[in-house]
PDB file of C-alpha atoms in Angstrom:
ATOM      1  CA  GLU A   1     107.340  92.832 121.990  1.00  0.00           C
ATOM      2  CA  LEU A   2     108.639  95.949 123.762  1.00  0.00           C
ATOM      3  CA  GLY A   3     107.942  94.373 127.155  1.00  0.00           C
ATOM      4  CA  TYR A   4     104.569  95.886 128.028  1.00  0.00           C
ATOM      5  CA  VAL A   5     101.759  93.769 129.469  1.00  0.00           C
ATOM      6  CA  ASP A   6      98.289  95.280 129.755  1.00  0.00           C
ATOM      7  CA  GLY A   7      97.269  95.283 133.407  1.00  0.00           C
ATOM      8  CA  LEU A   8     100.792  94.651 134.630  1.00  0.00           C
ATOM      9  CA  ASN A   9     103.087  97.509 133.640  1.00  0.00           C
ATOM     10  CA  ILE A  10     100.730  99.401 131.335  1.00  0.00           C
ATOM     11  CA  GLY A  11      97.009 100.116 131.136  1.00  0.00           C
ATOM     12  CA  ILE A  12      95.302 100.483 127.759  1.00  0.00           C
ATOM     13  CA  GLU A  13      92.025 102.397 127.412  1.00  0.00           C
ATOM     14  CA  SER A  14      90.396 101.848 124.013  1.00  0.00           C
ATOM     15  CA  ARG A  15      87.694 103.936 122.370  1.00  0.00           C
ATOM     16  CA  TRP A  16      86.011 103.098 119.046  1.00  0.00           C
ATOM     17  CA  SER A  17      83.815 105.516 117.085  1.00  0.00           C
ATOM     18  CA  GLU A  18      81.926 102.698 115.314  1.00  0.00           C
ATOM     19  CA  GLY A  19      82.302 104.669 112.091  1.00  0.00           C
ATOM     20  CA  MET A  20      80.593 107.769 113.539  1.00  0.00           C
ATOM     21  CA  THR A  21      83.219 110.488 113.320  1.00  0.00           C
ATOM     22  CA  ASP A  22      81.067 112.994 115.189  1.00  0.00           C
ATOM     23  CA  SER A  23      81.694 110.935 118.334  1.00  0.00           C
ATOM     24  CA  PHE A  24      85.457 111.623 118.276  1.00  0.00           C
ATOM     25  CA  PRO A  25      85.328 114.791 120.470  1.00  0.00           C
ATOM     26  CA  ALA A  26      83.453 113.002 123.275  1.00  0.00           C
ATOM     27  CA  LEU A  27      85.759 109.982 123.103  1.00  0.00           C
ATOM     28  CA  ALA A  28      88.863 112.170 123.191  1.00  0.00           C
ATOM     29  CA  ALA A  29      87.450 114.097 126.156  1.00  0.00           C
ATOM     30  CA  GLU A  30      86.909 110.830 128.030  1.00  0.00           C
ATOM     31  CA  LEU A  31      90.538 109.846 127.574  1.00  0.00           C
ATOM     32  CA  VAL A  32      91.778 113.266 128.691  1.00  0.00           C
ATOM     33  CA  GLN A  33      89.540 113.167 131.771  1.00  0.00           C
ATOM     34  CA  GLY A  34      91.008 109.749 132.535  1.00  0.00           C
ATOM     35  CA  LYS A  35      94.450 111.381 132.673  1.00  0.00           C
ATOM     36  CA  VAL A  36      96.115 108.961 130.282  1.00  0.00           C
ATOM     37  CA  ASP A  37      99.826 109.410 129.614  1.00  0.00           C
ATOM     38  CA  VAL A  38      99.652 109.068 125.812  1.00  0.00           C
ATOM     39  CA  ILE A  39      96.812 109.121 123.256  1.00  0.00           C
ATOM     40  CA  VAL A  40      97.148 107.091 120.058  1.00  0.00           C
ATOM     41  CA  ALA A  41      94.821 108.258 117.271  1.00  0.00           C
ATOM     42  CA  SER A  42      94.228 106.864 113.793  1.00  0.00           C
ATOM     43  CA  GLY A  43      93.119 109.221 111.030  1.00  0.00           C
ATOM     44  CA  THR A  44      92.980 112.983 110.609  1.00  0.00           C
ATOM     45  CA  GLN A  45      89.622 113.494 112.312  1.00  0.00           C
ATOM     46  CA  ALA A  46      90.624 111.426 115.335  1.00  0.00           C
ATOM     47  CA  VAL A  47      93.928 113.278 115.644  1.00  0.00           C
ATOM     48  CA  ARG A  48      92.225 116.665 115.418  1.00  0.00           C
ATOM     49  CA  ALA A  49      89.680 115.676 118.077  1.00  0.00           C
ATOM     50  CA  ALA A  50      92.517 114.657 120.400  1.00  0.00           C
ATOM     51  CA  MET A  51      94.361 117.913 119.709  1.00  0.00           C
ATOM     52  CA  ARG A  52      91.278 119.950 120.563  1.00  0.00           C
ATOM     53  CA  ALA A  53      90.870 117.985 123.781  1.00  0.00           C
ATOM     54  CA  THR A  54      94.436 118.486 125.049  1.00  0.00           C
ATOM     55  CA  SER A  55      97.618 120.387 124.339  1.00  0.00           C
ATOM     56  CA  ALA A  56      99.471 118.706 127.212  1.00  0.00           C
ATOM     57  CA  ILE A  57      99.041 114.948 126.767  1.00  0.00           C
ATOM     58  CA  PRO A  58     101.301 113.503 124.022  1.00  0.00           C
ATOM     59  CA  ILE A  59      99.410 112.339 120.921  1.00  0.00           C
ATOM     60  CA  VAL A  60     100.823 109.671 118.598  1.00  0.00           C
ATOM     61  CA  MET A  61      99.341 109.474 115.101  1.00  0.00           C
ATOM     62  CA  ALA A  62      99.101 105.857 113.960  1.00  0.00           C
ATOM     63  CA  VAL A  63      97.816 106.999 110.551  1.00  0.00           C
ATOM     64  CA  SER A  64      97.692 110.546 109.180  1.00  0.00           C
ATOM     65  CA  SER A  65      97.759 112.180 105.748  1.00  0.00           C
ATOM     66  CA  TYR A  66      99.825 115.301 105.017  1.00  0.00           C
ATOM     67  CA  PRO A  67     100.086 116.170 108.757  1.00  0.00           C
ATOM     68  CA  ASP A  68     102.545 118.976 108.061  1.00  0.00           C
ATOM     69  CA  LYS A  69     100.419 120.517 105.307  1.00  0.00           C
ATOM     70  CA  ILE A  70      97.153 120.598 107.257  1.00  0.00           C
ATOM     71  CA  GLY A  71      98.568 121.867 110.542  1.00  0.00           C
ATOM     72  CA  LEU A  72      98.732 118.744 112.700  1.00  0.00           C
ATOM     73  CA  VAL A  73     102.475 119.328 113.134  1.00  0.00           C
ATOM     74  CA  HIS A  74     104.835 122.188 112.352  1.00  0.00           C
ATOM     75  CA  SER A  75     107.019 119.994 110.156  1.00  0.00           C
ATOM     76  CA  LEU A  76     107.799 116.317 109.711  1.00  0.00           C
ATOM     77  CA  ALA A  77     111.350 116.732 111.006  1.00  0.00           C
ATOM     78  CA  ARG A  78     110.423 118.831 114.036  1.00  0.00           C
ATOM     79  CA  PRO A  79     106.745 118.377 114.870  1.00  0.00           C
ATOM     80  CA  GLY A  80     106.658 120.858 117.770  1.00  0.00           C
ATOM     81  CA  GLY A  81     103.692 120.777 120.125  1.00  0.00           C
ATOM     82  CA  ASN A  82     102.366 117.516 121.557  1.00  0.00           C
ATOM     83  CA  VAL A  83     101.801 115.522 118.342  1.00  0.00           C
ATOM     84  CA  THR A  84     104.050 113.107 116.441  1.00  0.00           C
ATOM     85  CA  GLY A  85     103.765 109.652 114.892  1.00  0.00           C
ATOM     86  CA  MET A  86     103.234 108.219 111.437  1.00  0.00           C
ATOM     87  CA  SER A  87     102.160 109.549 108.052  1.00  0.00           C
ATOM     88  CA  ASN A  88     100.655 107.184 105.495  1.00  0.00           C
ATOM     89  CA  ILE A  89     101.743 109.452 102.639  1.00  0.00           C
ATOM     90  CA  ALA A  90     105.071 108.972 100.891  1.00  0.00           C
ATOM     91  CA  PRO A  91     106.571 111.074  98.092  1.00  0.00           C
ATOM     92  CA  GLU A  92     105.256 110.063  94.670  1.00  0.00           C
ATOM     93  CA  LEU A  93     102.931 107.404  96.108  1.00  0.00           C
ATOM     94  CA  ASN A  94     100.004 108.575  93.982  1.00  0.00           C
ATOM     95  CA  GLY A  95     102.278 108.784  90.951  1.00  0.00           C
ATOM     96  CA  LYS A  96     103.268 105.179  91.506  1.00  0.00           C
ATOM     97  CA  ARG A  97      99.604 104.158  91.412  1.00  0.00           C
ATOM     98  CA  ILE A  98      99.191 105.800  88.007  1.00  0.00           C
ATOM     99  CA  GLU A  99     102.304 103.984  86.775  1.00  0.00           C
ATOM    100  CA  LEU A 100     100.924 100.637  87.957  1.00  0.00           C
ATOM    101  CA  LEU A 101      97.639 101.259  86.159  1.00  0.00           C
ATOM    102  CA  ARG A 102      99.502 102.028  82.922  1.00  0.00           C
ATOM    103  CA  GLU A 103     101.628  98.908  83.265  1.00  0.00           C
ATOM    104  CA  MET A 104      98.539  96.770  83.816  1.00  0.00           C
ATOM    105  CA  ALA A 105      96.560  98.396  80.990  1.00  0.00           C
ATOM    106  CA  PRO A 106      99.071 100.041  78.611  1.00  0.00           C
ATOM    107  CA  GLY A 107      96.403 101.496  76.319  1.00  0.00           C
ATOM    108  CA  LEU A 108      94.575 103.532  78.935  1.00  0.00           C
ATOM    109  CA  SER A 109      94.404 107.278  78.438  1.00  0.00           C
ATOM    110  CA  ARG A 110      91.740 108.597  80.839  1.00  0.00           C
ATOM    111  CA  VAL A 111      91.436 107.765  84.542  1.00  0.00           C
ATOM    112  CA  ALA A 112      88.420 108.704  86.677  1.00  0.00           C
ATOM    113  CA  LEU A 113      89.425 109.606  90.231  1.00  0.00           C
ATOM    114  CA  PHE A 114      86.845 109.250  93.030  1.00  0.00           C
ATOM    115  CA  PHE A 115      87.636 111.814  95.748  1.00  0.00           C
ATOM    116  CA  ASN A 116      85.872 113.798  98.476  1.00  0.00           C
ATOM    117  CA  PRO A 117      86.309 117.563  97.934  1.00  0.00           C
ATOM    118  CA  ALA A 118      85.212 118.242 101.541  1.00  0.00           C
ATOM    119  CA  SER A 119      88.163 116.261 102.927  1.00  0.00           C
ATOM    120  CA  PRO A 120      91.038 118.331 104.326  1.00  0.00           C
ATOM    121  CA  VAL A 121      93.577 116.051 102.626  1.00  0.00           C
ATOM    122  CA  GLU A 122      92.087 114.636  99.422  1.00  0.00           C
ATOM    123  CA  PRO A 123      92.380 117.841  97.358  1.00  0.00           C
ATOM    124  CA  LEU A 124      96.124 117.594  98.111  1.00  0.00           C
ATOM    125  CA  GLY A 125      96.115 114.015  96.874  1.00  0.00           C
ATOM    126  CA  LEU A 126      94.231 115.093  93.759  1.00  0.00           C
ATOM    127  CA  GLN A 127      96.933 117.639  92.945  1.00  0.00           C
ATOM    128  CA  GLU A 128      99.584 114.932  93.262  1.00  0.00           C
ATOM    129  CA  VAL A 129      97.660 112.657  90.905  1.00  0.00           C
ATOM    130  CA  LEU A 130      97.230 115.467  88.371  1.00  0.00           C
ATOM    131  CA  ALA A 131     100.940 116.270  88.518  1.00  0.00           C
ATOM    132  CA  ALA A 132     101.909 112.611  88.050  1.00  0.00           C
ATOM    133  CA  ALA A 133      99.462 112.146  85.185  1.00  0.00           C
ATOM    134  CA  SER A 134     100.736 115.208  83.347  1.00  0.00           C
ATOM    135  CA  VAL A 135     104.131 113.587  82.788  1.00  0.00           C
ATOM    136  CA  THR A 136     102.746 110.196  81.742  1.00  0.00           C
ATOM    137  CA  GLY A 137     100.273 111.365  79.116  1.00  0.00           C
ATOM    138  CA  VAL A 138      97.235 110.220  81.107  1.00  0.00           C
ATOM    139  CA  SER A 139      94.305 112.574  81.646  1.00  0.00           C
ATOM    140  CA  ILE A 140      92.472 112.598  84.975  1.00  0.00           C
ATOM    141  CA  GLN A 141      88.726 112.995  85.366  1.00  0.00           C
ATOM    142  CA  PRO A 142      88.062 114.140  88.970  1.00  0.00           C
ATOM    143  CA  VAL A 143      84.747 112.729  90.213  1.00  0.00           C
ATOM    144  CA  GLU A 144      83.393 114.224  93.438  1.00  0.00           C
ATOM    145  CA  VAL A 145      81.931 111.739  95.923  1.00  0.00           C
ATOM    146  CA  SER A 146      81.101 113.411  99.241  1.00  0.00           C
ATOM    147  CA  SER A 147      78.471 110.920 100.403  1.00  0.00           C
ATOM    148  CA  GLY A 148      76.845 107.671  99.405  1.00  0.00           C
ATOM    149  CA  ASP A 149      74.116 109.677  97.685  1.00  0.00           C
ATOM    150  CA  ASP A 150      76.705 110.839  95.133  1.00  0.00           C
ATOM    151  CA  ILE A 151      77.566 107.328  93.955  1.00  0.00           C
ATOM    152  CA  PRO A 152      74.950 107.007  91.160  1.00  0.00           C
ATOM    153  CA  ALA A 153      75.930 110.392  89.697  1.00  0.00           C
ATOM    154  CA  ALA A 154      79.610 109.422  89.961  1.00  0.00           C
ATOM    155  CA  PHE A 155      78.982 106.260  87.961  1.00  0.00           C
ATOM    156  CA  ALA A 156      77.102 108.257  85.328  1.00  0.00           C
ATOM    157  CA  ALA A 157      79.965 110.764  85.112  1.00  0.00           C
ATOM    158  CA  VAL A 158      82.501 107.988  84.548  1.00  0.00           C
ATOM    159  CA  ALA A 159      80.359 106.482  81.793  1.00  0.00           C
ATOM    160  CA  SER A 160      79.718 109.793  80.020  1.00  0.00           C
ATOM    161  CA  GLY A 161      83.340 110.877  80.411  1.00  0.00           C
ATOM    162  CA  ARG A 162      84.541 107.697  78.703  1.00  0.00           C
ATOM    163  CA  ALA A 163      87.110 106.940  81.389  1.00  0.00           C
ATOM    164  CA  ASP A 164      88.962 103.698  80.795  1.00  0.00           C
ATOM    165  CA  ALA A 165      90.242 103.151  84.371  1.00  0.00           C
ATOM    166  CA  LEU A 166      89.454 104.045  87.989  1.00  0.00           C
ATOM    167  CA  HIS A 167      91.573 105.477  90.793  1.00  0.00           C
ATOM    168  CA  VAL A 168      89.665 105.397  94.094  1.00  0.00           C
ATOM    169  CA  PHE A 169      90.829 107.166  97.249  1.00  0.00           C
ATOM    170  CA  GLY A 170      90.366 105.119 100.411  1.00  0.00           C
ATOM    171  CA  ASN A 171      88.054 107.474 102.294  1.00  0.00           C
ATOM    172  CA  PRO A 172      85.127 106.346 104.506  1.00  0.00           C
ATOM    173  CA  VAL A 173      82.490 106.998 101.802  1.00  0.00           C
ATOM    174  CA  ASN A 174      84.293 104.998  99.119  1.00  0.00           C
ATOM    175  CA  PHE A 175      85.211 102.310 101.625  1.00  0.00           C
ATOM    176  CA  LYS A 176      81.597 101.851 102.720  1.00  0.00           C
ATOM    177  CA  ASN A 177      80.518 101.606  99.060  1.00  0.00           C
ATOM    178  CA  ARG A 178      83.444  99.468  97.920  1.00  0.00           C
ATOM    179  CA  GLN A 179      81.247  96.619  96.685  1.00  0.00           C
ATOM    180  CA  LEU A 180      79.145  98.963  94.553  1.00  0.00           C
ATOM    181  CA  ILE A 181      82.291 100.529  93.117  1.00  0.00           C
ATOM    182  CA  ALA A 182      83.969  97.187  92.398  1.00  0.00           C
ATOM    183  CA  ASP A 183      80.799  95.841  90.753  1.00  0.00           C
ATOM    184  CA  PHE A 184      80.499  98.974  88.617  1.00  0.00           C
ATOM    185  CA  ALA A 185      84.123  98.656  87.499  1.00  0.00           C
ATOM    186  CA  ALA A 186      83.496  95.025  86.535  1.00  0.00           C
ATOM    187  CA  ARG A 187      80.372  95.898  84.520  1.00  0.00           C
ATOM    188  CA  ARG A 188      82.204  98.667  82.673  1.00  0.00           C
ATOM    189  CA  ARG A 189      85.341  96.521  82.317  1.00  0.00           C
ATOM    190  CA  LEU A 190      87.446  99.195  83.983  1.00  0.00           C
ATOM    191  CA  PRO A 191      90.773  98.336  85.598  1.00  0.00           C
ATOM    192  CA  GLY A 192      91.070 100.109  88.924  1.00  0.00           C
ATOM    193  CA  ILE A 193      93.609 100.857  91.624  1.00  0.00           C
ATOM    194  CA  TYR A 194      92.620 101.286  95.257  1.00  0.00           C
ATOM    195  CA  GLU A 195      94.143 102.089  98.646  1.00  0.00           C
ATOM    196  CA  GLU A 196      92.707  99.328 100.813  1.00  0.00           C
ATOM    197  CA  ARG A 197      92.895  95.543 100.741  1.00  0.00           C
ATOM    198  CA  LEU A 198      89.136  95.144 101.227  1.00  0.00           C
ATOM    199  CA  PHE A 199      88.486  96.860  97.881  1.00  0.00           C
ATOM    200  CA  ILE A 200      90.422  94.022  96.256  1.00  0.00           C
ATOM    201  CA  GLU A 201      88.552  91.403  98.241  1.00  0.00           C
ATOM    202  CA  ALA A 202      85.338  93.030  96.959  1.00  0.00           C
ATOM    203  CA  GLY A 203      86.512  92.505  93.369  1.00  0.00           C
ATOM    204  CA  GLY A 204      88.702  95.527  92.654  1.00  0.00           C
ATOM    205  CA  LEU A 205      91.690  94.857  90.409  1.00  0.00           C
ATOM    206  CA  MET A 206      94.642  95.963  92.521  1.00  0.00           C
ATOM    207  CA  SER A 207      95.729  98.052  95.486  1.00  0.00           C
ATOM    208  CA  TYR A 208      98.988  99.737  96.311  1.00  0.00           C
ATOM    209  CA  ALA A 209      99.343 101.222  99.767  1.00  0.00           C
ATOM    210  CA  PRO A 210     101.517 101.415 102.851  1.00  0.00           C
ATOM    211  CA  SER A 211     101.349  98.456 105.217  1.00  0.00           C
ATOM    212  CA  TYR A 212      98.993  99.663 107.937  1.00  0.00           C
ATOM    213  CA  VAL A 213     100.182  96.872 110.239  1.00  0.00           C
ATOM    214  CA  ASP A 214     103.697  98.272 109.893  1.00  0.00           C
ATOM    215  CA  LEU A 215     102.491 101.838 110.572  1.00  0.00           C
ATOM    216  CA  PHE A 216     100.755 100.804 113.800  1.00  0.00           C
ATOM    217  CA  GLN A 217     103.773  98.798 114.947  1.00  0.00           C
ATOM    218  CA  ARG A 218     106.066 101.768 114.321  1.00  0.00           C
ATOM    219  CA  ALA A 219     103.610 104.030 116.161  1.00  0.00           C
ATOM    220  CA  ALA A 220     104.150 101.763 119.180  1.00  0.00           C
ATOM    221  CA  LEU A 221     107.849 102.653 119.050  1.00  0.00           C
ATOM    222  CA  HIS A 222     106.902 106.324 119.423  1.00  0.00           C
ATOM    223  CA  VAL A 223     104.704 105.483 122.410  1.00  0.00           C
ATOM    224  CA  ASP A 224     107.582 103.561 124.001  1.00  0.00           C
ATOM    225  CA  LYS A 225     109.968 106.498 123.573  1.00  0.00           C
ATOM    226  CA  ILE A 226     107.450 108.952 125.028  1.00  0.00           C
ATOM    227  CA  LEU A 227     106.742 106.745 128.045  1.00  0.00           C
ATOM    228  CA  LYS A 228     110.516 106.680 128.611  1.00  0.00           C
ATOM    229  CA  GLY A 229     110.734 110.470 128.630  1.00  0.00           C
ATOM    230  CA  ALA A 230     111.009 111.657 125.006  1.00  0.00           C
ATOM    231  CA  ARG A 231     109.057 114.749 123.964  1.00  0.00           C
ATOM    232  CA  PRO A 232     106.687 114.487 120.961  1.00  0.00           C
ATOM    233  CA  ALA A 233     108.008 117.824 119.718  1.00  0.00           C
ATOM    234  CA  ASP A 234     111.438 116.261 119.220  1.00  0.00           C
ATOM    235  CA  LEU A 235     110.366 112.967 117.604  1.00  0.00           C
ATOM    236  CA  PRO A 236     110.196 113.287 113.802  1.00  0.00           C
ATOM    237  CA  VAL A 237     107.031 112.173 112.028  1.00  0.00           C
ATOM    238  CA  GLU A 238     107.912 109.072 110.029  1.00  0.00           C
ATOM    239  CA  GLN A 239     106.716 108.236 106.528  1.00  0.00           C
ATOM    240  CA  PRO A 240     105.851 104.737 105.339  1.00  0.00           C
ATOM    241  CA  SER A 241     108.689 102.508 104.225  1.00  0.00           C
ATOM    242  CA  LYS A 242     106.826  99.253 103.613  1.00  0.00           C
ATOM    243  CA  PHE A 243     104.274  99.039 100.792  1.00  0.00           C
ATOM    244  CA  GLU A 244     101.971  96.273  99.618  1.00  0.00           C
ATOM    245  CA  LEU A 245     100.802  95.517  96.086  1.00  0.00           C
ATOM    246  CA  LEU A 246      97.759  93.236  95.937  1.00  0.00           C
ATOM    247  CA  ILE A 247      96.181  91.882  92.758  1.00  0.00           C
ATOM    248  CA  ASN A 248      92.842  90.130  92.223  1.00  0.00           C
ATOM    249  CA  LEU A 249      93.629  87.447  89.650  1.00  0.00           C
ATOM    250  CA  LYS A 250      89.977  86.626  88.991  1.00  0.00           C
ATOM    251  CA  THR A 251      89.222  90.259  88.194  1.00  0.00           C
ATOM    252  CA  ALA A 252      92.232  90.525  85.889  1.00  0.00           C
ATOM    253  CA  LYS A 253      90.976  87.482  83.993  1.00  0.00           C
ATOM    254  CA  THR A 254      87.436  88.869  83.812  1.00  0.00           C
ATOM    255  CA  LEU A 255      88.786  92.147  82.401  1.00  0.00           C
ATOM    256  CA  GLY A 256      90.850  90.245  79.850  1.00  0.00           C
ATOM    257  CA  LEU A 257      94.130  91.575  81.196  1.00  0.00           C
ATOM    258  CA  THR A 258      97.448  89.773  81.073  1.00  0.00           C
ATOM    259  CA  ILE A 259      99.404  90.691  84.179  1.00  0.00           C
ATOM    260  CA  PRO A 260     102.884  91.878  83.138  1.00  0.00           C
ATOM    261  CA  GLN A 261     105.843  90.015  84.573  1.00  0.00           C
ATOM    262  CA  SER A 262     107.102  93.273  86.071  1.00  0.00           C
ATOM    263  CA  ILE A 263     103.980  93.495  88.228  1.00  0.00           C
ATOM    264  CA  LEU A 264     103.902  89.791  89.071  1.00  0.00           C
ATOM    265  CA  LEU A 265     107.420  90.030  90.451  1.00  0.00           C
ATOM    266  CA  ARG A 266     106.503  92.985  92.683  1.00  0.00           C
ATOM    267  CA  ALA A 267     103.133  91.713  93.908  1.00  0.00           C
ATOM    268  CA  ASP A 268     102.977  90.906  97.620  1.00  0.00           C
ATOM    269  CA  GLU A 269      99.811  88.855  97.308  1.00  0.00           C
ATOM    270  CA  MET A 270      97.542  87.436  94.619  1.00  0.00           C
ATOM    271  CA  ILE A 271      93.891  87.056  95.534  1.00  0.00           C
ATOM    272  CA  GLU A 272      91.791  84.514  93.648  1.00  0.00           C
TER     273      GLU A 272
END
């Protein structure tokens, strides 16, 4: 839409890790050796690999979490260095997820949160959830899931802790095990909120997250500006402005939940 045609006035070199994050450094090195003009990276680990590979080539983050708090940029307003782009974190986003859970299941009092303590960003997300829950009267049960091997123990912890809802961060481990998690929630009759559409397609109750299509399209605007001479250091990191609420109607019915009108009016899509 910006007037670029691959092979005509722009060349696009793509690299895919196939889910193996340890391949990021080699892939980033390949792109740097190819003397590309801009690197677009999606996710914290990909961005960090690109940063380690070059301090000269501009890097545009298509997706990043808390980039200012974990050192990817100096600040959102003035990134400094060679990195700018998009953040998928917005103020009070995690608090909004807790609010949606309470609207959907007004009687809930204890929410189990699946998170990876080894992640550079998820402990920050956990603190936001705890802060939001403290003002709504909901208690949070943090459940550590660092690998697929932790899933059975996580399920046991939820059962023994008598949680009555789930909040699942959209990390690679949870994403890979989304069907197991959705099936567990159905067996335990637990309403859950997730960060990815595919969790809902697997049978999760609802998701609330930025539009990743919108983030990637806005990242392209950064690339366009850089190719026309702008410096990454001077381009503010942008936060999401478009969000999507998805609801699995079949799951709501199975859980015996009546979807409030307030949520129906805000839902972007209902999945049968």
